[in-house]
Amino acid sequence: MMKTSRVSLMTLLVIGAFLTAIAQQSDFEIKERFKQMYETLKSDIDSARTAEQMAQIPNRIRGLESEFTEHSALISGAFYPKTFETMIGDLRDQYALAQEKNTTIQAQGVRIFELEGQLSNLTAELERLTAERNDLLAKLRSTTHSLAEQRELNRRLTANLQAKDRLVSAMIDSIFLPFGKNIDALSSLEKDALGQKLAKTNMVSRIADIAQDNVRFLEATTLEAKDYGVLVDQYEKFRNRWNGLRDRVNAAMAATTATGAAKGKGGKDTQSSQVNPGAQVDAALAEWRQKLDHSFWAGLMSEFTSHGVLVQPFNDAKSFSASVRAYVDSAKTSGMDTKAFVDEIWIPRIDKDWRSALESESMLGKLEYASLDKAVSQIHKERFDWKIVFYIVNVLAIVLVGWWFLTRKPRRQHVTTPTPAKPNA
Amino acid sequence: MKKHPGILLGTAVLLTVVFIFPSCTSFSLQQVDYGWPVESVLKVKENNTVSEGRYAISFNVAPLALREFEDSTALKGKEIRLLRSNEGMYYVTGVNFKNVYVMTPLASELKLRRRFEITPTGLKKPALNQREPYVELVDGNQIRVLMTSDEIYEEQDLRAEGR
């Protein structure tokens, strides 16, 4: 049995009073209960969005404080270096920040409403442009139009695609503007809202549609050299814009998917298709690039074959560069006639009509084009033009004839005067 | 003049005490408070050890399990409750423990100082609280005792004796 020591009466009375005064509870439990309530409150402050939710927070902080004030020393010791007072102060600071953030969000709500109206107008305009595009593509595919008509169709369709591109960009701006550029700084609720907005406007499909429109356009039409400058520029701008957008779209859509999964919404298929929503655009962009490359390099190759100039076949920037350099090297060593290459293809066609497209970074780039142009200009200089000799000889002959005429001495005329006859003596 | 040898001896002893003895006393700091504000609830690992992160202490509980349950592995995966008193003793107990162990820290060792037998049926929901200068043990609403490293005070005894 328990061994109890005998202590003085005074000590026993003090201890007895002490035991009676304190309720029988575990300090550890008090600490754990405080910790749990504190963490829950922190989490609720972070996720509070409505005015009603926010209004409850100060009362809950006060409630926590009053409930645990008598244990403040215990809590301060248990959560060292934090103290009970600093922890309650942290909650109040967090609430103040959340309140400020919510005020900003409410102000943004008005702006969002305006932007949503704008978005609706943009969507209607986009539908009109899509219908116009379908009409133009159908006309382009028919063979009953003249060359001039085809050029006009090409121009209108290109303008249509550019307008659609601009509209979708404006829609994306309207969606992202209220949320700011840094998606990592958004709360999960904000990410979810952004993702839902993107899903509701079919934004990913619309972006992919622009790339697919361009693929259809490239398939339906025959382009001229001058057309490629605009098309390559359009492709590059679209690609750069998408590269800046992809991660944000994926993060927002992923947040929506996660929320949907957590709520038990959406089937397995829906979730799996949303794992990488940007993949749809990536695939369309890759196809656009492939079609553009094929059309571009085939068109450029035909410039050489149509003039009967034999160059190594090429189908991309690297092989084009190698082909031109091989031709230049060959011309230098063999001394073959490069007149057609330089005077009929490079100067009037490539340097004039293809240059803007070739100089773009997704094709050759400015540096490489300049390098090729320099190499071609060298064989041009090295070619000896006998016409110059002919002209020089002609000029020399004229000068000599002129000189001869000017410097010749007039021939002295011998006049024979009759001698007087001697008189006969 | 005749000198007293006793006086000379006394003076020598006095000088020794005054000048030499103080330099031989050990140097120490006083009023040390080792007390933890709250007990730690530690889970016994597979290797029969527990470790407390905040106060950086770890030890093997196999001898404790052997002593309490006659099975050195009885505490594996279970929880023990550990609290250090203000004077620096470690109080150890747990669910189904019949005793509270008061351990003295030594070099790489916790040595048993006292074992307080609380209940022959084992504790159901024990908790150790710091109640300076005591350590309190509560077990639900059934048991409440106060302990020092040498004494234990039981509530009903106190009340009975408090009259």
XYZ file of C-alpha atoms in Angstrom:
588
model
C 0.000 0.000 0.000
C 0.993 3.568 -0.502
C 3.611 4.889 1.750
C 2.591 8.190 3.296
C 4.943 10.315 5.278
C 3.952 12.352 8.196
C 4.346 16.046 7.717
C 3.525 18.988 9.881
C -0.066 20.043 10.383
C 0.527 23.451 8.820
C 1.906 21.937 5.626
C -1.001 19.546 5.416
C -3.511 22.349 5.768
C -1.836 24.384 3.009
C -1.722 21.384 0.686
C -5.305 20.461 1.470
C -6.513 23.948 0.637
C -4.449 23.887 -2.551
C -5.893 20.602 -3.723
C -9.440 21.713 -3.012
C -8.986 24.963 -4.904
C -7.641 23.461 -8.115
C -9.895 21.465 -10.348
C -8.517 18.069 -11.213
C -7.145 18.441 -14.707
C -4.047 17.811 -16.754
C -1.837 20.701 -17.772
C -0.961 18.741 -20.874
C -4.639 18.607 -21.835
C -4.984 22.338 -21.260
C -2.006 22.936 -23.497
C -3.327 20.613 -26.207
C -6.821 22.118 -26.062
C -5.428 25.634 -26.360
C -3.221 24.544 -29.260
C -6.130 22.986 -31.111
C -8.432 25.976 -30.609
C -5.650 28.371 -31.572
C -4.815 26.511 -34.798
C -8.500 26.223 -35.746
C -8.987 29.924 -35.195
C -5.927 30.762 -37.273
C -7.179 28.574 -40.090
C -10.676 30.096 -39.897
C -9.268 33.618 -40.077
C -7.347 32.648 -43.198
C -10.353 31.138 -44.908
C -13.013 33.654 -43.793
C -14.472 35.413 -46.825
C -17.926 36.673 -45.956
C -18.652 39.618 -43.707
C -20.568 37.292 -41.390
C -17.580 34.969 -40.989
C -15.282 37.914 -40.376
C -17.603 39.412 -37.774
C -17.389 36.267 -35.644
C -13.609 36.270 -35.414
C -13.043 39.035 -32.796
C -15.517 37.365 -30.423
C -13.787 34.032 -30.840
C -10.382 35.594 -30.113
C -11.785 37.229 -26.990
C -13.371 33.918 -25.972
C -10.064 32.066 -26.361
C -8.244 34.723 -24.412
C -10.677 34.769 -21.496
C -10.889 30.979 -21.328
C -7.143 30.505 -21.044
C -6.057 33.660 -19.224
C -5.839 31.751 -15.921
C -3.431 29.336 -17.638
C -1.381 32.055 -19.349
C 1.787 31.191 -17.406
C 1.424 27.517 -18.270
C 0.822 28.285 -21.961
C 3.697 30.746 -22.101
C 5.969 28.054 -20.673
C 4.639 25.345 -22.951
C 4.969 27.383 -26.157
C 8.259 29.117 -25.339
C 9.597 31.373 -26.911
C 6.030 32.476 -27.680
C 3.965 33.723 -24.790
C 0.219 33.617 -24.280
C 0.027 37.358 -24.902
C 2.070 37.265 -28.111
C 0.021 34.359 -29.442
C -3.247 36.202 -28.854
C -1.638 39.315 -30.351
C -0.660 37.286 -33.436
C -4.268 36.221 -33.874
C -5.437 39.830 -33.697
C -2.780 40.896 -36.231
C -3.787 38.080 -38.535
C -7.419 39.131 -38.264
C -6.538 42.747 -39.103
C -4.659 41.589 -42.210
C -7.509 39.325 -43.273
C -9.983 42.152 -42.830
C -7.857 44.435 -44.982
C -7.543 41.725 -47.620
C -11.281 41.144 -47.655
C -11.924 44.856 -48.095
C -9.631 44.792 -51.117
C -11.396 41.728 -52.488
C -14.780 43.422 -52.081
C -13.475 46.462 -53.951
C -12.161 44.159 -56.635
C -15.588 42.533 -56.802
C -16.983 45.705 -58.401
C -14.151 45.691 -60.924
C -14.712 41.999 -61.575
C -18.372 42.718 -62.311
C -17.377 45.318 -64.898
C -14.806 43.012 -66.429
C -17.325 40.212 -66.627
C -19.589 42.471 -68.693
C -16.629 43.201 -70.926
C -15.898 39.491 -71.121
C -19.429 38.775 -72.274
C -19.096 41.322 -75.097
C -15.745 39.878 -76.103
C -17.222 36.396 -76.197
C -20.007 37.530 -78.532
C -17.516 39.239 -80.799
C -15.396 36.106 -80.806
C -18.348 34.018 -81.924
C -18.954 36.414 -84.801
C -15.324 36.204 -85.861
C -15.416 32.413 -85.690
C -18.420 32.334 -88.026
C -16.651 34.712 -90.391
C -13.547 32.542 -90.276
C -15.547 29.447 -91.211
C -17.044 31.300 -94.147
C -13.653 32.562 -95.317
C -12.050 29.126 -94.990
C -14.849 27.564 -97.023
C -14.389 30.154 -99.761
C -10.631 29.641 -99.704
C -11.025 25.903 -100.182
C -13.207 26.343 -103.249
C -11.307 26.598 -106.523
C -13.616 28.987 -108.288
C -11.798 32.158 -107.460
C -9.088 34.079 -109.236
C -5.604 34.719 -107.902
C -6.588 38.231 -106.881
C -9.609 36.881 -105.051
C -7.447 34.350 -103.242
C -5.084 37.064 -102.132
C -7.995 39.082 -100.843
C -9.354 36.018 -98.999
C -5.937 35.379 -97.495
C -5.732 38.948 -96.316
C -9.194 38.885 -94.762
C -8.625 35.537 -93.103
C -5.277 36.626 -91.689
C -6.928 39.775 -90.327
C -9.710 37.637 -88.867
C -7.262 35.333 -87.099
C -5.304 38.278 -85.732
C -8.511 39.864 -84.447
C -9.474 36.617 -82.718
C -6.033 36.406 -81.190
C -6.356 39.944 -79.842
C -9.818 39.229 -78.483
C -8.734 36.116 -76.632
C -5.786 38.057 -75.208
C -8.207 40.717 -73.995
C -10.407 38.030 -72.441
C -7.427 36.483 -70.657
C -6.461 39.911 -69.331
C -10.024 40.461 -68.121
C -9.944 37.169 -66.242
C -6.490 37.493 -64.710
C -6.520 41.228 -63.953
C -8.453 41.082 -60.660
C -6.206 38.325 -59.348
C -2.825 39.883 -60.143
C 0.138 38.313 -61.883
C 1.562 36.233 -59.066
C -0.694 33.220 -58.838
C 1.411 31.692 -56.043
C 0.380 34.550 -53.779
C -3.297 33.712 -54.197
C -5.175 31.750 -51.574
C -6.628 28.386 -52.538
C -10.086 29.954 -52.714
C -8.892 32.659 -55.102
C -7.110 30.085 -57.264
C -10.291 28.061 -57.325
C -12.324 31.125 -58.380
C -9.835 31.894 -61.138
C -9.841 28.297 -62.345
C -13.634 28.252 -62.423
C -13.692 31.434 -64.471
C -11.213 29.964 -66.945
C -13.280 26.787 -67.173
C -16.564 28.687 -67.540
C -15.246 30.731 -70.473
C -13.637 27.672 -72.105
C -10.474 29.700 -72.128
C -8.064 26.830 -72.724
C -10.138 25.584 -75.657
C -10.334 29.083 -77.068
C -6.584 29.500 -76.887
C -6.085 26.118 -78.544
C -8.685 27.123 -81.154
C -6.516 30.031 -82.287
C -3.618 27.685 -82.943
C -5.934 25.230 -84.723
C -7.390 28.040 -86.869
C -3.919 28.852 -88.052
C -3.289 25.184 -88.864
C -6.489 25.095 -90.951
C -5.492 28.313 -92.657
C -2.087 26.930 -93.598
C -3.700 23.790 -94.950
C -6.269 25.654 -97.042
C -4.198 28.273 -98.757
C -1.183 28.776 -100.972
C 1.027 31.449 -99.573
C 3.499 33.811 -101.120
C 6.891 34.717 -99.784
C 5.734 38.051 -98.374
C 2.922 36.389 -96.393
C 5.299 34.421 -94.200
C 6.732 37.425 -92.382
C 3.357 38.169 -90.812
C 2.561 34.508 -90.127
C 5.862 33.756 -88.422
C 5.520 36.922 -86.342
C 1.992 35.911 -85.348
C 3.168 32.439 -84.358
C 6.022 33.823 -82.249
C 3.807 36.290 -80.427
C 1.242 33.608 -79.684
C 3.882 31.166 -78.471
C 5.511 33.741 -76.181
C 2.164 34.764 -74.757
C 1.207 31.157 -74.095
C 4.580 30.428 -72.474
C 3.888 33.238 -70.031
C 0.391 31.963 -69.381
C 0.744 28.181 -69.270
C 1.881 27.783 -65.655
C -0.734 30.193 -64.338
C -3.541 28.503 -66.241
C -2.391 25.065 -65.115
C -2.077 26.163 -61.473
C -5.535 27.755 -61.445
C -7.179 24.805 -63.199
C -5.378 22.384 -60.872
C -6.758 24.266 -57.841
C -10.276 23.984 -59.274
C -9.779 20.287 -59.959
C -8.483 19.718 -56.434
C -11.436 21.570 -54.934
C -13.852 19.629 -57.141
C -12.227 16.352 -56.111
C -12.343 17.334 -52.445
C -16.045 18.137 -52.752
C -16.620 14.842 -54.535
C -17.607 16.545 -57.742
C -16.465 15.463 -61.203
C -15.756 11.979 -62.391
C -12.461 10.259 -62.834
C -12.319 11.221 -66.512
C -12.886 14.881 -65.798
C -10.120 14.875 -63.265
C -7.644 13.078 -65.483
C -8.294 15.511 -68.367
C -7.603 18.401 -66.001
C -4.223 17.141 -64.851
C -2.460 19.245 -67.471
C -5.093 21.442 -69.105
C -2.439 23.362 -71.048
C -1.475 20.203 -72.963
C -4.326 20.853 -75.402
C -2.791 24.197 -76.352
C 0.718 22.755 -76.438
C -0.396 20.109 -78.934
C -2.161 22.676 -81.161
C 0.864 24.952 -80.983
C 3.181 22.106 -82.012
C 0.949 21.299 -84.989
C 0.850 24.963 -85.988
C 4.637 25.081 -85.887
C 4.939 21.910 -87.936
C 2.567 23.160 -90.652
C 4.205 26.558 -90.750
C 7.666 25.027 -91.039
C 6.602 22.640 -93.758
C 4.908 25.347 -95.815
C 7.685 27.856 -95.260
C 10.682 25.707 -96.134
C 8.891 24.038 -99.067
C 8.061 27.494 -100.451
C 11.641 28.619 -100.025
C 12.959 25.466 -101.699
C 10.694 26.078 -104.690
C 12.429 29.419 -105.228
C 15.604 27.528 -106.094
C 14.056 24.694 -108.073
C 11.888 27.036 -110.159
C 15.028 28.856 -111.285
C 16.862 25.628 -112.032
C 19.428 26.149 -109.290
C 20.478 22.938 -107.621
C 21.001 23.248 -103.879
C 21.004 20.611 -101.168
C 17.417 19.972 -100.040
C 16.436 21.618 -96.751
C 13.432 21.516 -94.440
C 14.461 23.672 -91.495
C 16.685 26.575 -90.551
C 19.717 24.434 -89.883
C 19.568 22.501 -93.153
C 18.817 25.696 -95.113
C 21.876 27.334 -93.634
C 24.003 24.280 -94.434
C 22.620 24.136 -97.978
C 23.432 27.788 -98.752
C 26.914 27.481 -97.277
C 27.566 24.295 -99.249
C 26.496 26.067 -102.429
C 28.752 29.049 -101.701
C 31.735 26.785 -100.927
C 31.122 24.787 -104.060
C 30.863 27.958 -106.156
C 34.156 29.248 -104.773
C 36.075 26.075 -105.532
C 34.517 25.147 -108.863
C 34.113 28.645 -110.276
C 30.658 27.739 -111.565
C 28.256 30.363 -112.772
C 26.340 31.764 -109.793
C 24.467 34.398 -111.693
C 21.073 32.753 -111.348
C 21.618 32.022 -107.674
C 22.667 35.546 -106.799
C 20.909 37.770 -109.308
C 17.684 35.888 -109.792
C 17.089 34.236 -106.429
C 19.051 35.676 -103.529
C 18.896 39.390 -104.240
C 15.413 39.824 -105.763
C 13.568 37.045 -103.920
C 15.223 35.936 -100.708
C 16.679 39.210 -99.571
C 13.596 41.118 -100.622
C 10.589 38.877 -99.907
C 11.767 36.115 -97.528
C 14.129 38.121 -95.401
C 11.649 39.341 -92.753
C 10.464 35.789 -92.052
C 13.974 34.318 -92.156
C 15.279 36.897 -89.691
C 12.742 35.958 -87.025
C 14.163 34.075 -84.060
C 12.061 30.968 -84.643
C 13.557 30.644 -88.157
C 17.157 31.669 -88.878
C 17.522 34.696 -86.675
C 19.093 37.991 -87.688
C 22.682 36.994 -87.037
C 22.573 33.823 -89.079
C 20.793 35.546 -91.938
C 23.404 38.311 -91.967
C 26.139 35.676 -91.998
C 24.575 33.844 -94.959
C 24.021 37.104 -96.827
C 27.674 37.999 -96.333
C 28.771 34.596 -97.614
C 26.612 34.982 -100.733
C 27.845 38.525 -101.347
C 31.415 37.205 -101.347
C 30.821 34.851 -104.266
C 29.111 37.713 -106.005
C 32.275 39.815 -105.705
C 34.585 37.033 -106.674
C 32.778 36.458 -109.938
C 34.800 38.266 -112.715
C 32.575 40.274 -114.997
C 34.035 40.443 -118.491
C 31.630 43.220 -119.352
C 33.775 45.526 -117.288
C 36.752 44.652 -119.525
C 34.609 45.275 -122.558
C 33.552 48.653 -121.246
C 37.106 49.569 -120.320
C 38.387 48.562 -123.775
C 35.656 50.572 -125.438
C 36.388 53.613 -123.336
C 40.111 53.267 -124.007
C 39.470 52.979 -127.756
C 37.337 56.107 -127.744
C 39.955 57.962 -125.754
C 42.707 56.826 -128.125
C 40.763 57.792 -131.230
C 39.977 61.151 -129.731
C 43.563 61.670 -128.754
C 44.747 60.700 -132.231
C 42.400 63.166 -133.807
C 43.405 65.962 -131.583
C 47.109 65.464 -131.634
C 47.753 64.615 -135.293
C 49.875 67.222 -137.272
C 48.324 68.729 -140.362
C 50.124 67.454 -143.531
C 52.233 70.206 -145.288
C 50.921 70.970 -148.802
C 53.596 71.144 -151.567
C 52.493 73.822 -154.085
C 54.320 73.638 -157.368
C 54.772 77.080 -158.726
C 55.589 77.287 -162.357
C 59.129 78.384 -162.943
C 59.388 81.296 -165.361
C 60.848 80.340 -168.594
C 64.273 81.622 -169.269
C 64.362 84.096 -172.106
C 66.239 82.933 -175.020
C 69.304 85.019 -175.423
C 58.693 35.869 28.319
C 57.382 32.359 28.239
C 55.477 31.440 25.179
C 52.285 29.316 25.297
C 52.468 26.505 22.763
C 48.617 26.246 22.844
C 48.209 29.834 21.706
C 50.621 29.348 18.827
C 48.816 26.191 17.714
C 45.430 27.905 17.930
C 46.666 30.836 15.848
C 48.028 28.472 13.202
C 44.719 26.572 12.970
C 42.772 29.835 12.747
C 44.977 31.110 9.928
C 44.541 27.858 8.069
C 40.768 28.049 8.348
C 40.639 31.727 7.344
C 43.021 31.620 4.349
C 43.110 28.064 3.045
C 39.695 26.487 3.654
C 37.597 28.932 1.547
C 39.700 28.200 -1.549
C 38.967 24.469 -1.149
C 35.142 24.794 -1.094
C 33.361 23.779 -4.356
C 32.061 26.475 -6.639
C 28.326 26.275 -7.435
C 25.359 28.307 -8.707
C 22.256 28.394 -6.595
C 18.495 28.813 -7.111
C 18.445 26.594 -10.180
C 14.971 25.766 -11.471
C 14.910 22.676 -13.684
C 11.123 22.515 -13.850
C 9.280 21.885 -17.092
C 6.051 23.867 -17.328
C 4.145 20.945 -18.829
C 4.748 17.216 -18.911
C 5.877 15.603 -22.161
C 3.948 12.708 -23.583
C 6.474 10.554 -25.398
C 5.846 7.628 -27.700
C 8.128 4.637 -27.213
C 9.888 3.750 -30.453
C 10.579 0.300 -31.847
C 14.055 0.362 -30.319
C 12.482 0.907 -26.882
C 13.670 4.482 -26.593
C 11.921 7.778 -26.119
C 13.205 11.210 -27.022
C 12.019 14.615 -25.998
C 12.746 17.292 -28.613
C 12.358 20.512 -26.699
C 14.508 19.565 -23.706
C 16.776 17.252 -25.691
C 16.656 14.159 -23.557
C 16.361 10.557 -24.693
C 16.663 7.255 -22.888
C 15.875 3.567 -23.078
C 12.695 2.478 -21.295
C 13.252 -1.303 -21.428
C 14.272 -1.562 -17.728
C 11.220 0.481 -16.780
C 8.927 -1.816 -18.795
C 10.563 -4.870 -17.214
C 10.129 -3.480 -13.760
C 6.559 -2.297 -14.245
C 5.154 -5.011 -16.500
C 7.775 -7.762 -16.216
C 8.242 -7.503 -19.987
C 10.995 -5.342 -21.438
C 9.018 -4.785 -24.670
C 5.703 -3.964 -23.036
C 6.037 -0.255 -23.683
C 6.805 -0.423 -27.404
C 4.414 1.825 -29.294
C 2.874 3.040 -26.039
C 3.186 6.463 -24.458
C 4.937 7.448 -21.281
C 4.539 10.718 -19.434
C 7.649 12.537 -18.304
C 7.985 15.659 -16.188
C 11.021 17.241 -14.621
C 10.480 18.843 -11.248
C 11.900 22.162 -10.168
C 14.652 20.428 -8.224
C 15.657 18.451 -11.333
C 14.160 14.982 -10.726
C 12.416 13.191 -13.573
C 8.933 11.775 -12.830
C 7.855 8.958 -15.111
C 4.527 7.165 -15.356
C 1.990 6.035 -17.924
C -1.263 4.236 -18.619
C -1.549 0.951 -16.671
C 1.428 1.920 -14.519
C 0.963 1.097 -10.866
C 3.782 3.406 -9.848
C 5.333 6.776 -10.410
C 9.107 6.606 -10.743
C 11.280 9.449 -9.515
C 14.628 9.365 -11.302
C 17.801 11.245 -10.480
C 19.872 12.377 -13.475
C 23.501 11.210 -13.396
C 26.159 11.089 -16.079
C 24.450 9.278 -19.015
C 22.067 7.674 -16.558
C 18.745 8.141 -14.813
C 18.921 6.432 -11.442
C 15.823 5.430 -9.446
C 15.443 7.593 -6.389
C 11.936 6.700 -5.266
C 9.073 4.597 -6.503
C 5.642 5.704 -5.376
C 3.034 2.995 -5.550
C -0.219 4.682 -6.569
C -2.758 1.954 -7.344
C -2.572 -1.842 -7.623
C -5.010 -1.796 -10.575
C -2.937 0.571 -12.738
C -3.519 4.158 -13.761
C -6.239 4.779 -16.367
C -5.675 8.317 -17.509
C -2.633 9.681 -15.703
C -1.243 13.183 -15.985
C 1.688 14.877 -14.272
C 1.401 18.552 -13.436
C 4.006 20.974 -12.154
C 2.764 22.369 -8.843
C 5.818 24.013 -7.370
C 7.336 22.759 -5.104
C 5.433 19.525 -5.829
C 4.635 17.385 -8.772
C 0.972 16.488 -9.009
C -0.368 13.221 -10.339
C -4.005 13.065 -11.389
C -5.821 10.090 -12.815
C -9.206 11.203 -14.072
C -11.287 12.085 -11.062
C -10.137 9.079 -9.073
C -6.646 9.906 -7.883
C -4.818 13.063 -7.051
C -1.526 13.094 -5.167
C 1.291 15.540 -4.648
C 4.864 14.362 -4.672
C 8.327 15.601 -3.874
C 11.396 13.525 -4.526
C 10.958 11.864 -1.134
C 7.346 12.350 -0.025
C 3.877 11.718 -1.341
C 0.677 13.308 -0.122
C -2.628 11.631 -0.837
C -5.755 13.773 -1.027
C -8.026 11.705 1.197
C -5.303 11.404 3.804
C -4.777 15.125 3.735
C -8.452 15.828 4.064
C -8.835 13.341 6.831
C -5.871 14.733 8.636
C -6.911 18.295 7.837
C -10.023 17.595 9.874
